[in-house]
CSV table of C-alpha atoms in Angstrom, one decimal:
chain,number,residue,atom,x,y,z
P,15,UNK,CA,-69.5,86.3,-56.6
P,16,UNK,CA,-66.7,88.6,-55.5
P,17,UNK,CA,-64.0,88.4,-58.2
P,18,UNK,CA,-62.2,91.6,-57.1
P,19,UNK,CA,-58.5,91.6,-58.0
P,20,UNK,CA,-56.0,93.3,-55.7
P,21,UNK,CA,-52.8,94.7,-57.0
P,22,UNK,CA,-49.4,94.2,-55.4
P,23,UNK,CA,-48.8,96.7,-52.6
P,24,UNK,CA,-52.4,96.9,-51.5
P,25,UNK,CA,-52.7,97.3,-47.7
P,26,UNK,CA,-54.0,94.1,-46.3
P,27,UNK,CA,-56.5,96.1,-44.3
P,28,UNK,CA,-58.1,97.1,-47.6
P,29,UNK,CA,-58.8,93.4,-48.6
P,30,UNK,CA,-62.4,92.2,-48.3
P,31,UNK,CA,-63.2,89.9,-45.4
P,32,UNK,CA,-63.2,87.2,-44.2
P,33,UNK,CA,-59.9,86.4,-45.9
P,34,UNK,CA,-56.8,84.2,-45.2
P,35,UNK,CA,-53.6,86.2,-44.9
P,36,UNK,CA,-50.2,84.6,-44.9
P,37,UNK,CA,-47.0,86.5,-43.8
P,38,UNK,CA,-44.6,85.4,-46.6
P,39,UNK,CA,-41.5,86.1,-44.6
P,40,UNK,CA,-42.6,83.9,-41.8
P,41,UNK,CA,-43.8,81.1,-44.0
P,42,UNK,CA,-40.6,81.1,-46.0
P,43,UNK,CA,-38.6,81.0,-42.8
P,44,UNK,CA,-40.6,78.0,-41.6
P,45,UNK,CA,-39.9,76.2,-44.8
P,46,UNK,CA,-36.2,76.9,-44.7
P,47,UNK,CA,-35.9,76.0,-41.0
P,48,UNK,CA,-37.6,72.6,-41.5
P,49,UNK,CA,-35.5,71.8,-44.5
P,50,UNK,CA,-32.3,72.8,-42.7
P,51,UNK,CA,-33.2,70.6,-39.8
P,52,UNK,CA,-33.9,67.6,-42.2
P,53,UNK,CA,-30.6,68.2,-44.0
P,54,UNK,CA,-28.7,68.2,-40.7
P,55,UNK,CA,-30.4,65.0,-39.6
P,56,UNK,CA,-29.8,63.2,-43.0
P,57,UNK,CA,-33.5,62.7,-43.8
P,58,UNK,CA,-35.4,63.9,-46.8
P,59,UNK,CA,-38.4,66.2,-46.7
P,60,UNK,CA,-41.6,65.2,-48.5
P,61,UNK,CA,-43.9,67.8,-47.1
P,62,UNK,CA,-47.6,67.1,-46.9
P,63,UNK,CA,-49.7,69.5,-49.0
P,64,UNK,CA,-53.0,68.7,-47.3
P,65,UNK,CA,-52.2,71.9,-45.3
P,66,UNK,CA,-51.3,74.3,-48.1
P,67,UNK,CA,-53.2,72.8,-51.1
P,68,UNK,CA,-51.3,74.9,-53.6
P,69,UNK,CA,-48.4,74.3,-56.0
P,70,UNK,CA,-47.3,77.8,-55.1
P,71,UNK,CA,-46.2,76.6,-51.6
P,72,UNK,CA,-45.1,73.1,-52.8
P,73,UNK,CA,-42.6,74.7,-55.2
P,74,UNK,CA,-41.2,76.9,-52.5
P,75,UNK,CA,-40.6,73.7,-50.4
P,76,UNK,CA,-39.0,71.9,-53.3
P,77,UNK,CA,-36.8,74.9,-54.1
P,78,UNK,CA,-35.5,74.7,-50.6
P,79,UNK,CA,-34.6,71.0,-51.1
P,80,UNK,CA,-37.7,68.9,-50.6
P,81,UNK,CA,-37.7,65.7,-52.8
P,82,UNK,CA,-41.4,66.0,-53.6
P,83,UNK,CA,-44.6,66.3,-51.7
P,84,UNK,CA,-47.5,64.3,-50.2
P,85,UNK,CA,-51.1,64.8,-51.2
P,86,UNK,CA,-54.0,63.5,-49.1
P,87,UNK,CA,-56.2,62.8,-52.1
P,88,UNK,CA,-56.0,62.0,-55.8
P,89,UNK,CA,-57.8,65.3,-56.6
P,90,UNK,CA,-55.1,67.2,-54.8
P,91,UNK,CA,-52.4,65.2,-56.7
P,92,UNK,CA,-54.0,66.1,-60.0
P,93,UNK,CA,-53.9,69.8,-59.2
P,94,UNK,CA,-50.3,69.6,-58.0
P,95,UNK,CA,-49.2,67.7,-61.1
P,96,UNK,CA,-51.0,70.2,-63.3
P,97,UNK,CA,-49.2,72.9,-61.4
P,98,UNK,CA,-45.8,71.5,-62.3
P,99,UNK,CA,-45.0,69.3,-59.2
P,100,UNK,CA,-43.1,66.3,-60.6
P,101,UNK,CA,-42.9,63.9,-57.6
P,102,UNK,CA,-46.0,63.1,-55.5
P,103,UNK,CA,-46.7,60.5,-52.8
P,104,UNK,CA,-50.3,59.9,-51.9
P,105,UNK,CA,-50.0,58.3,-48.5
P,106,UNK,CA,-53.5,57.0,-48.7
P,107,UNK,CA,-55.2,54.2,-50.6
P,108,UNK,CA,-56.6,54.8,-54.1
P,109,UNK,CA,-59.5,52.4,-54.5
P,110,UNK,CA,-62.0,51.8,-57.4
P,111,UNK,CA,-61.8,51.6,-61.2
P,112,UNK,CA,-62.5,55.3,-61.8
P,113,UNK,CA,-60.0,56.6,-59.4
P,114,UNK,CA,-57.4,54.1,-60.5
P,115,UNK,CA,-57.8,55.3,-64.1
P,116,UNK,CA,-57.4,58.9,-63.0
P,117,UNK,CA,-54.2,57.7,-61.2
P,118,UNK,CA,-53.0,56.2,-64.5
P,119,UNK,CA,-53.5,59.6,-66.3
P,120,UNK,CA,-51.8,61.7,-63.7
P,121,UNK,CA,-48.8,59.4,-63.7
P,122,UNK,CA,-48.4,60.4,-67.4
P,123,UNK,CA,-47.7,63.9,-66.1
P,124,UNK,CA,-45.8,63.3,-62.8
P,125,UNK,CA,-44.4,60.4,-60.9
P,126,UNK,CA,-47.1,59.6,-58.3
P,127,UNK,CA,-46.7,56.8,-55.7
P,128,UNK,CA,-49.5,55.5,-53.5
P,129,UNK,CA,-49.8,53.7,-50.2
P,130,UNK,CA,-51.3,50.2,-50.3
P,131,UNK,CA,-52.6,47.7,-47.7
P,132,UNK,CA,-55.1,45.5,-49.4
P,133,UNK,CA,-54.5,42.5,-51.8
P,134,UNK,CA,-57.5,43.2,-54.0
P,135,UNK,CA,-56.4,46.8,-54.4
P,136,UNK,CA,-52.9,45.9,-55.5
P,137,UNK,CA,-54.4,43.5,-58.0
P,138,UNK,CA,-56.6,46.3,-59.5
P,139,UNK,CA,-53.7,48.8,-59.5
P,140,UNK,CA,-51.3,46.4,-61.2
P,141,UNK,CA,-53.8,45.4,-63.9
P,142,UNK,CA,-54.6,49.0,-64.8
P,143,UNK,CA,-50.9,50.1,-65.0
P,144,UNK,CA,-49.8,47.0,-66.9
P,145,UNK,CA,-52.6,47.5,-69.4
P,146,UNK,CA,-51.2,51.0,-70.0
P,147,UNK,CA,-47.6,49.8,-70.2
P,148,UNK,CA,-46.8,51.7,-67.0
P,149,UNK,CA,-45.5,50.8,-63.6
P,150,UNK,CA,-46.8,52.3,-60.4
P,151,UNK,CA,-44.6,52.9,-57.4
P,152,UNK,CA,-46.2,51.8,-54.2
P,153,UNK,CA,-45.3,51.9,-50.5
P,154,UNK,CA,-46.9,49.7,-47.9
P,155,UNK,CA,-48.8,51.5,-45.1
P,156,UNK,CA,-47.9,49.9,-41.7
P,157,UNK,CA,-50.3,50.2,-38.8
P,158,UNK,CA,-48.0,51.8,-36.2
P,159,UNK,CA,-50.7,52.4,-33.6
P,160,UNK,CA,-53.3,54.7,-35.1
P,161,UNK,CA,-55.5,51.7,-35.9
P,162,UNK,CA,-56.8,53.4,-39.0
P,163,UNK,CA,-55.2,51.9,-42.1
P,164,UNK,CA,-52.2,49.7,-42.4
P,165,UNK,CA,-50.7,46.2,-42.6
P,166,UNK,CA,-49.9,44.4,-39.4
P,167,UNK,CA,-46.3,43.2,-38.7
P,168,UNK,CA,-47.2,39.5,-39.1
P,169,UNK,CA,-48.6,40.2,-42.6
P,170,UNK,CA,-45.8,42.4,-43.9
P,171,UNK,CA,-43.5,40.0,-45.6
P,172,UNK,CA,-46.2,38.1,-47.3
P,173,UNK,CA,-47.8,41.3,-48.5
P,174,UNK,CA,-44.5,42.6,-49.8
P,175,UNK,CA,-44.0,39.4,-51.8
P,176,UNK,CA,-47.4,39.7,-53.4
P,177,UNK,CA,-46.6,43.3,-54.5
P,178,UNK,CA,-43.3,42.0,-56.1
P,179,UNK,CA,-45.3,39.4,-58.1
P,180,UNK,CA,-47.4,42.2,-59.8
P,181,UNK,CA,-46.0,43.3,-63.1
P,182,UNK,CA,-47.6,46.7,-62.9
P,183,UNK,CA,-46.2,47.6,-59.5
P,184,UNK,CA,-42.8,48.6,-58.2
P,185,UNK,CA,-42.3,48.2,-54.4
P,186,UNK,CA,-40.6,51.4,-53.1
P,187,UNK,CA,-40.8,51.0,-49.3
P,188,UNK,CA,-43.1,51.6,-46.3
P,189,UNK,CA,-44.7,54.3,-44.3
P,190,UNK,CA,-46.4,54.8,-41.0
P,191,UNK,CA,-48.1,57.8,-39.6
P,192,UNK,CA,-47.8,58.4,-35.8
P,193,UNK,CA,-50.8,60.8,-35.9
P,194,UNK,CA,-52.0,59.6,-32.5
P,195,UNK,CA,-48.8,61.0,-30.9
P,196,UNK,CA,-48.3,64.4,-32.6
P,197,UNK,CA,-50.5,66.4,-30.2
P,198,UNK,CA,-49.4,64.9,-26.9
P,199,UNK,CA,-48.7,67.9,-24.7
P,200,UNK,CA,-45.9,66.5,-22.5
P,201,UNK,CA,-42.7,66.2,-24.5
P,202,UNK,CA,-41.4,63.1,-22.7
P,203,UNK,CA,-44.7,61.3,-23.3
P,204,UNK,CA,-44.7,62.4,-26.9
P,205,UNK,CA,-41.2,61.0,-27.3
P,206,UNK,CA,-42.1,57.7,-25.7
P,207,UNK,CA,-45.3,57.1,-27.7
P,208,UNK,CA,-43.6,58.2,-30.9
P,209,UNK,CA,-40.7,55.7,-30.3
P,210,UNK,CA,-43.2,52.9,-29.7
P,211,UNK,CA,-44.9,53.7,-33.0
P,212,UNK,CA,-41.7,54.1,-35.0
P,213,UNK,CA,-40.3,50.9,-33.5
P,214,UNK,CA,-43.1,49.0,-35.3
P,215,UNK,CA,-42.2,50.7,-38.6
P,216,UNK,CA,-38.5,49.9,-38.2
P,217,UNK,CA,-39.4,46.3,-37.3
P,218,UNK,CA,-41.4,46.1,-40.5
P,219,UNK,CA,-38.4,47.4,-42.5
P,220,UNK,CA,-36.2,44.8,-40.9
P,221,UNK,CA,-38.6,41.9,-41.5
P,222,UNK,CA,-38.8,42.8,-45.2
P,223,UNK,CA,-35.1,43.2,-45.6
P,224,UNK,CA,-34.4,39.9,-43.8
P,225,UNK,CA,-36.6,38.3,-46.5
P,226,UNK,CA,-34.2,39.7,-49.1
P,227,UNK,CA,-36.2,42.7,-50.4
P,228,UNK,CA,-34.7,46.2,-50.3
P,229,UNK,CA,-36.7,48.9,-48.5
P,230,UNK,CA,-35.7,52.2,-50.2
P,231,UNK,CA,-38.2,54.5,-48.5
P,232,UNK,CA,-39.2,54.6,-44.8
P,233,UNK,CA,-41.6,57.6,-44.6
P,234,UNK,CA,-43.2,59.0,-41.5
P,235,UNK,CA,-43.8,62.0,-39.2
P,236,UNK,CA,-46.1,64.8,-38.5
P,237,UNK,CA,-45.1,68.4,-37.5
P,238,UNK,CA,-45.5,67.5,-33.8
P,239,UNK,CA,-43.0,64.7,-34.0
P,240,UNK,CA,-40.6,66.0,-36.6
P,241,UNK,CA,-37.7,66.3,-34.1
P,242,UNK,CA,-38.3,62.9,-32.7
P,243,UNK,CA,-39.0,60.7,-35.7
P,244,UNK,CA,-36.2,62.2,-37.7
P,245,UNK,CA,-33.6,61.0,-35.2
P,246,UNK,CA,-34.7,57.3,-35.4
P,247,UNK,CA,-32.2,55.2,-37.3
P,248,UNK,CA,-33.8,53.9,-40.5
P,249,UNK,CA,-36.3,56.7,-41.2
P,250,UNK,CA,-35.6,58.2,-44.6
P,251,UNK,CA,-38.1,61.0,-45.0
P,252,UNK,CA,-40.6,63.3,-43.2
P,253,UNK,CA,-44.1,64.0,-44.3
P,254,UNK,CA,-44.7,67.1,-42.1
P,255,UNK,CA,-47.2,69.7,-43.4
P,256,UNK,CA,-48.6,72.1,-40.7
P,257,UNK,CA,-45.2,73.6,-39.9
P,258,UNK,CA,-45.5,75.9,-42.9
P,259,UNK,CA,-48.2,78.0,-41.3
P,260,UNK,CA,-48.5,76.5,-37.8
P,261,UNK,CA,-51.9,75.7,-36.2
P,262,UNK,CA,-53.1,77.2,-33.0
P,263,UNK,CA,-53.2,73.7,-31.5
P,264,UNK,CA,-49.5,73.0,-32.4
P,265,UNK,CA,-48.5,76.3,-30.9
P,266,UNK,CA,-49.9,75.1,-27.5
P,267,UNK,CA,-47.3,72.3,-27.7
P,268,UNK,CA,-44.1,74.0,-29.1
P,269,UNK,CA,-43.0,77.1,-30.8
P,270,UNK,CA,-40.2,75.8,-33.1
P,271,UNK,CA,-42.0,77.4,-36.0
P,272,UNK,CA,-43.8,80.7,-36.1
P,273,UNK,CA,-47.5,81.3,-37.0
P,274,UNK,CA,-47.8,82.7,-40.5
P,275,UNK,CA,-51.5,82.4,-41.2
P,276,UNK,CA,-54.4,84.6,-39.9
P,277,UNK,CA,-58.0,85.0,-40.8
P,278,UNK,CA,-58.8,88.7,-41.2
P,279,UNK,CA,-62.4,89.7,-40.3
P,280,UNK,CA,-64.4,92.9,-39.9
P,281,UNK,CA,-66.5,94.1,-37.0
P,282,UNK,CA,-70.1,94.3,-38.2
P,283,UNK,CA,-71.8,95.0,-34.9
P,284,UNK,CA,-71.1,96.4,-31.4
P,285,UNK,CA,-73.3,96.5,-28.4
P,286,UNK,CA,-71.6,97.5,-25.1
P,287,UNK,CA,-68.8,94.9,-24.7
P,288,UNK,CA,-70.1,92.5,-27.3
P,289,UNK,CA,-68.9,92.6,-30.9
P,290,UNK,CA,-69.8,90.5,-33.9
P,291,UNK,CA,-67.4,89.8,-36.7
P,292,UNK,CA,-68.1,88.6,-40.2
P,293,UNK,CA,-66.7,85.1,-40.1
P,294,UNK,CA,-68.5,81.9,-39.1
P,295,UNK,CA,-68.5,78.2,-39.7
P,296,UNK,CA,-68.4,78.7,-43.4
P,297,UNK,CA,-65.1,80.6,-43.2
P,298,UNK,CA,-63.2,79.2,-40.2
P,299,UNK,CA,-63.2,75.6,-38.8
P,300,UNK,CA,-63.5,74.6,-35.2
P,301,UNK,CA,-62.9,70.9,-35.5
P,302,UNK,CA,-60.0,71.3,-33.0
P,303,UNK,CA,-61.6,74.1,-31.0
P,304,UNK,CA,-62.6,77.8,-31.3
P,305,UNK,CA,-60.1,80.1,-33.0
P,306,UNK,CA,-58.2,82.6,-30.9
P,307,UNK,CA,-58.2,86.3,-31.4
P,308,UNK,CA,-54.6,87.4,-32.3
P,309,UNK,CA,-55.2,91.1,-32.6
P,310,UNK,CA,-56.3,93.3,-31.1
P,311,UNK,CA,-55.6,91.9,-27.6
P,312,UNK,CA,-58.2,91.8,-24.9
P,313,UNK,CA,-60.9,90.2,-27.0
P,314,UNK,CA,-62.3,86.8,-26.4
P,315,UNK,CA,-64.2,84.7,-29.0
P,316,UNK,CA,-67.2,83.0,-27.5
P,317,UNK,CA,-69.2,81.4,-30.3
P,318,UNK,CA,-69.6,80.8,-34.0
P,319,UNK,CA,-72.7,80.4,-36.1
P,320,UNK,CA,-72.9,80.0,-39.9
P,321,UNK,CA,-71.9,83.6,-40.8
P,322,UNK,CA,-71.2,85.3,-37.5
P,323,UNK,CA,-68.7,85.2,-34.7
P,324,UNK,CA,-69.5,86.6,-31.4
P,325,UNK,CA,-66.7,88.1,-29.2
P,326,UNK,CA,-66.5,89.8,-25.9
P,327,UNK,CA,-64.3,92.8,-25.1
P,328,UNK,CA,-62.5,92.0,-21.9
P,329,UNK,CA,-60.2,95.0,-21.5
P,330,UNK,CA,-60.7,98.8,-21.3
P,331,UNK,CA,-58.0,99.4,-23.9
P,332,UNK,CA,-60.3,98.0,-26.7
P,333,UNK,CA,-63.3,100.2,-25.9
P,334,UNK,CA,-62.6,102.3,-29.0
P,335,UNK,CA,-63.4,99.3,-31.3
P,336,UNK,CA,-65.9,100.4,-33.9
P,337,UNK,CA,-67.9,98.8,-36.7
P,338,UNK,CA,-65.6,98.4,-39.7
P,339,UNK,CA,-62.5,97.7,-37.7
P,340,UNK,CA,-60.4,94.6,-38.4
P,341,UNK,CA,-60.0,91.6,-36.2
P,342,UNK,CA,-57.4,88.9,-36.8
P,343,UNK,CA,-58.0,85.3,-35.8
P,344,UNK,CA,-55.8,82.2,-35.7
P,345,UNK,CA,-57.5,78.9,-36.4
P,346,UNK,CA,-56.7,75.9,-34.2
P,347,UNK,CA,-56.6,73.8,-37.4
P,348,UNK,CA,-55.4,75.5,-40.5
P,349,UNK,CA,-56.0,72.6,-43.0
P,350,UNK,CA,-59.8,72.6,-42.6
P,351,UNK,CA,-60.0,76.4,-42.5
P,352,UNK,CA,-57.9,76.8,-45.7
P,353,UNK,CA,-60.3,74.3,-47.4
P,354,UNK,CA,-63.1,76.8,-47.0
P,355,UNK,CA,-61.4,79.6,-49.0
P,356,UNK,CA,-60.6,80.3,-52.7
P,357,UNK,CA,-57.4,82.3,-52.2
P,358,UNK,CA,-54.5,83.2,-49.9
P,359,UNK,CA,-53.6,86.8,-49.6
P,360,UNK,CA,-49.8,86.7,-49.3
P,361,UNK,CA,-48.1,89.8,-47.8
P,362,UNK,CA,-44.8,91.2,-46.6
P,363,UNK,CA,-44.9,93.9,-43.9
P,364,UNK,CA,-48.7,94.3,-44.3
P,365,UNK,CA,-48.5,95.0,-48.1
P,366,UNK,CA,-49.9,92.4,-50.6
P,367,UNK,CA,-47.5,90.4,-52.6
P,368,UNK,CA,-50.1,88.4,-54.5
P,369,UNK,CA,-53.3,86.5,-54.2
P,370,UNK,CA,-52.7,82.7,-54.6
P,371,UNK,CA,-55.5,80.4,-55.6
P,372,UNK,CA,-56.1,77.5,-53.3
P,373,UNK,CA,-56.5,75.0,-56.1
P,374,UNK,CA,-56.6,71.9,-53.9
P,375,UNK,CA,-59.6,73.1,-51.9
P,376,UNK,CA,-62.5,70.7,-52.0
P,377,UNK,CA,-60.5,68.1,-53.9
P,378,UNK,CA,-61.5,65.3,-51.6
P,379,UNK,CA,-62.2,62.7,-54.4
């Protein structure tokens, strides 16, 4: 196992490959830009950490004004709590006795809220927290059109009342994820479909409040819809995550935030106009398509296997490429690529600031 440590000031080109590099100036500017936008639109930021998987980045977001973070899984939340993050929303369901007991324990360290949508689940959650003399904050997930998880509008009032009858639970609000709209290319279509989804969420809020129950939190939004969802009256917070680094796929849709993350690789073979670099499916994901070559220009990636990536040199300018030279890729989907790596190599102006452990990688339980 490679446990080599790099000192501050190391040239990034001297770091072993394949490795994830993050331009700290760009990432910090993305964080600041999103927080400023949220502040100007009177919504809170609760950034999703399923992208960055590290308290290092979560704390930077909180320092800029975020009220807390989201974690996709309980395992991520445990790492974030251990890393000093004090308010966490898990916008997914925590089901089963063993996970619920872990949820009890992590709530002794940090305030962790969870999304709920099932009556048996809220019964188990309430019993576990009441038995530990604790109260768990919950938000109801509303199905806003993804047809994944979520309570339907005609069930929302009854389900809210059932939560309020549970001594171990505290009803905090509702959420809805318009994930089916965030990657729509055409802006007008993205606006229309997002509004349809969020109208369902606001309708749920109104139905609950008409029944006499306060809805304190109305949480939603992905990076692709941040500037649409934030302007809808009644939305209180945004769950965006990818904006911090920006995925290749999002960059096809808009350039409001700049790409901060690249995967640095090394040329290990060259034959005529074909080169092979030392990354493959074990170090870069392609669930949303093949990565693109950022630098040098004039190179096209044509295929990935487990440990190899084959590229074609398309321009004369790159005919001097040799074995040992560096190639920089941008994943189409950062989240799933980051999950394959142990560390970020964070740099300014090409010089290493620090290596940051990706403590949330593989924490899918």
